Amino acid sequence: DTGVSQNPRHKITKRGQNVTFRCDPISEHNRLYWYRQTLGQGPEFLTYFQNEAQLEKSRLLSDRFSAERPKGSFSTLEIQRTEQGDSAMYLCASSDGTSNTQYFGPGTRLTVL
Amino acid sequence: DAKTTQPPSMDCAEGRAANLPCNHSTISGNEYVYWYRQIHSQGPQYIIHGLKNNETNEMASLIITEDRKSSTLILPHATLRDTAVYYCIVRLRLGTDKLIFGTGTRLQVFP
């Protein structure tokens, strides 16, 4: 399967703990996006990378959130000192520079107790 | 990006055509119409996109009105597996713009 993959698929953590999610984009896609989706809502944009450069961050991305894409391939999203409000589905998408159509991974569902 | 308006929910009988409308009256000339769907607990799935001409692929057809202020996604023979939330999004195709999702249309296909 050459689609976008995300790990883990599910994560349960206690409030105050740090969590890290990983996204592997479609091979050779130079653009990578993170979104967050809460129950009953559409996905909301968090941040965007072109190759290894983080080019845009949403105001939703508080100081407790950090994303990296060190070699322009996979990306990680870390949440420090998790809060119950961080409970959501975290989605990753990637696109190439030609069609720019974004393809999504299956998401990581985070539950903060 | 222009805003879109979609009905919150629709029903369709299995085997019939599902026609999902979308209004985007403030769309600009270089913005495309994209459709995604999201089956429960999965990531959004790209369906189709278009600028001003009607488009068709193996999943669906997209009909865009001549004034581009509205469009319709057509699933020609809906199946139970087409039950999902369908999102209509307008954006620049070659921009780096993020996708701005609304709340979409929840399509329920019944036997």
Tab-separated table of N, CA and C in Angstrom, chain A residues 9 31 33 35 37 40-43 45 48 50 56 89 91 98-106 109, chain B residues 34 36 38 41-46 49 87 91-103 106:
chain	number	residue	atom	x	y	z
A	9	ARG	N	-2.515	4.202	15.612
A	9	ARG	CA	-3.889	4.490	15.205
A	9	ARG	C	-4.720	4.982	16.376
A	31	ARG	N	4.706	17.853	0.032
A	31	ARG	CA	3.890	18.658	0.941
A	31	ARG	C	3.195	17.748	1.939
A	33	TYR	N	0.565	17.888	5.493
A	33	TYR	CA	-0.357	18.693	6.289
A	33	TYR	C	-0.797	17.895	7.522
A	35	TYR	N	-3.976	17.947	10.384
A	35	TYR	CA	-5.291	18.457	10.723
A	35	TYR	C	-5.739	17.809	12.028
A	37	GLN	N	-9.468	16.814	14.135
A	37	GLN	CA	-10.904	16.691	13.971
A	37	GLN	C	-11.535	16.256	15.274
A	40	GLY	N	-18.064	15.366	15.386
A	40	GLY	CA	-19.135	16.112	14.745
A	40	GLY	C	-18.682	17.296	13.905
A	41	GLN	N	-17.382	17.532	13.857
A	41	GLN	CA	-16.852	18.660	13.090
A	41	GLN	C	-16.005	18.165	11.928
A	42	GLY	N	-15.817	19.018	10.947
A	42	GLY	CA	-14.882	18.701	9.881
A	42	GLY	C	-13.457	18.899	10.362
A	43	PRO	N	-12.496	18.336	9.663
A	43	PRO	CA	-11.088	18.531	10.044
A	43	PRO	C	-10.706	20.008	10.015
A	45	PHE	N	-7.323	22.621	9.995
A	45	PHE	CA	-5.895	22.699	9.663
A	45	PHE	C	-5.068	23.069	10.881
A	48	TYR	N	1.548	22.946	8.088
A	48	TYR	CA	1.868	22.506	6.741
A	48	TYR	C	3.371	22.579	6.516
A	50	GLN	N	6.451	22.084	3.483
A	50	GLN	CA	6.908	21.815	2.130
A	50	GLN	C	8.347	21.335	2.267
A	56	GLU	N	3.480	27.057	7.451
A	56	GLU	CA	2.290	27.689	7.989
A	56	GLU	C	1.840	26.950	9.235
A	89	MET	N	-9.219	13.359	16.721
A	89	MET	CA	-8.557	12.575	15.678
A	89	MET	C	-7.531	13.493	15.031
A	91	LEU	N	-5.162	14.007	11.903
A	91	LEU	CA	-5.075	13.525	10.531
A	91	LEU	C	-3.860	14.128	9.835
A	98	THR	N	2.356	19.036	-8.192
A	98	THR	CA	1.736	19.133	-9.513
A	98	THR	C	0.228	19.294	-9.406
A	99	SER	N	-0.435	18.275	-8.870
A	99	SER	CA	-1.888	18.360	-8.770
A	99	SER	C	-2.319	19.044	-7.483
A	100	ASN	N	-1.473	18.919	-6.445
A	100	ASN	CA	-1.764	19.495	-5.135
A	100	ASN	C	-3.024	18.930	-4.507
A	101	THR	N	-3.488	17.801	-4.987
A	101	THR	CA	-4.606	17.129	-4.334
A	101	THR	C	-4.087	16.454	-3.076
A	102	GLN	N	-4.740	16.696	-1.955
A	102	GLN	CA	-4.301	16.143	-0.685
A	102	GLN	C	-4.937	14.771	-0.457
A	103	TYR	N	-4.086	13.827	-0.061
A	103	TYR	CA	-4.526	12.474	0.267
A	103	TYR	C	-4.277	12.240	1.751
A	104	PHE	N	-5.294	11.745	2.418
A	104	PHE	CA	-5.258	11.634	3.868
A	104	PHE	C	-4.901	10.229	4.326
A	105	GLY	N	-4.282	10.201	5.510
A	105	GLY	CA	-4.064	8.941	6.185
A	105	GLY	C	-5.276	8.568	7.030
A	106	PRO	N	-5.197	7.429	7.741
A	106	PRO	CA	-6.338	6.952	8.521
A	106	PRO	C	-6.550	7.705	9.824
A	109	ARG	N	-6.304	8.497	16.670
A	109	ARG	CA	-7.325	8.950	17.618
A	109	ARG	C	-6.704	9.052	19.002
B	34	TYR	N	-13.610	21.015	-4.895
B	34	TYR	CA	-13.134	19.697	-4.496
B	34	TYR	C	-14.218	18.999	-3.669
B	36	TYR	N	-14.580	15.666	-1.022
B	36	TYR	CA	-14.009	14.587	-0.220
B	36	TYR	C	-15.161	13.899	0.512
B	38	GLN	N	-15.864	11.165	4.046
B	38	GLN	CA	-15.262	10.566	5.227
B	38	GLN	C	-16.221	9.526	5.787
B	41	SER	N	-14.914	7.115	11.230
B	41	SER	CA	-13.636	6.766	11.872
B	41	SER	C	-12.489	6.548	10.894
B	42	GLN	N	-12.634	7.016	9.664
B	42	GLN	CA	-11.529	6.941	8.718
B	42	GLN	C	-11.105	8.345	8.316
B	43	GLY	N	-9.965	8.464	7.648
B	43	GLY	CA	-9.540	9.749	7.123
B	43	GLY	C	-10.353	10.140	5.902
B	44	PRO	N	-10.443	11.429	5.598
B	44	PRO	CA	-11.153	11.861	4.399
B	44	PRO	C	-10.564	11.238	3.139
B	45	GLN	N	-11.439	10.931	2.214
B	45	GLN	CA	-11.043	10.322	0.946
B	45	GLN	C	-11.339	11.283	-0.186
B	46	TYR	N	-10.355	11.568	-1.001
B	46	TYR	CA	-10.550	12.423	-2.166
B	46	TYR	C	-11.483	11.738	-3.154
B	49	HIS	N	-12.464	16.651	-8.381
B	49	HIS	CA	-12.437	18.102	-8.357
B	49	HIS	C	-12.630	18.636	-9.769
B	87	TYR	N	-17.889	16.258	1.915
B	87	TYR	CA	-17.462	17.643	2.064
B	87	TYR	C	-17.210	18.266	0.693
B	91	ARG	N	-11.043	25.823	-3.374
B	91	ARG	CA	-9.679	26.254	-3.096
B	91	ARG	C	-8.908	26.433	-4.381
B	92	LEU	N	-7.762	27.089	-4.248
B	92	LEU	CA	-6.838	27.213	-5.361
B	92	LEU	C	-6.148	25.877	-5.570
B	93	ARG	N	-6.157	25.371	-6.799
B	93	ARG	CA	-5.539	24.063	-7.019
B	93	ARG	C	-4.044	24.094	-6.840
B	94	LEU	N	-3.403	25.111	-7.325
B	94	LEU	CA	-1.947	25.128	-7.282
B	94	LEU	C	-1.401	25.959	-6.131
B	95	GLY	N	-2.253	26.392	-5.272
B	95	GLY	CA	-1.782	27.077	-4.088
B	95	GLY	C	-1.383	26.084	-3.026
B	96	THR	N	-0.795	26.583	-1.960
B	96	THR	CA	-0.439	25.714	-0.848
B	96	THR	C	-1.514	25.760	0.215
B	97	ASP	N	-2.671	26.280	-0.140
B	97	ASP	CA	-3.734	26.467	0.830
B	97	ASP	C	-4.166	25.164	1.479
B	98	LYS	N	-4.369	25.270	2.770
B	98	LYS	CA	-4.951	24.147	3.474
B	98	LYS	C	-6.386	23.974	3.030
B	99	LEU	N	-6.956	22.838	3.295
B	99	LEU	CA	-8.365	22.592	3.034
B	99	LEU	C	-9.182	23.115	4.204
B	100	ILE	N	-10.225	23.852	3.901
B	100	ILE	CA	-11.116	24.359	4.936
B	100	ILE	C	-12.422	23.589	4.832
B	101	PHE	N	-12.626	22.705	5.777
B	101	PHE	CA	-13.807	21.842	5.792
B	101	PHE	C	-14.954	22.526	6.529
B	102	GLY	N	-16.166	22.349	5.997
B	102	GLY	CA	-17.347	22.715	6.757
B	102	GLY	C	-17.820	21.492	7.517
B	103	THR	N	-19.094	21.407	7.742
B	103	THR	CA	-19.636	20.247	8.442
B	103	THR	C	-20.164	19.193	7.474
B	106	ARG	N	-24.202	14.568	5.565
B	106	ARG	CA	-24.188	13.160	5.972
B	106	ARG	C	-25.144	12.396	5.073
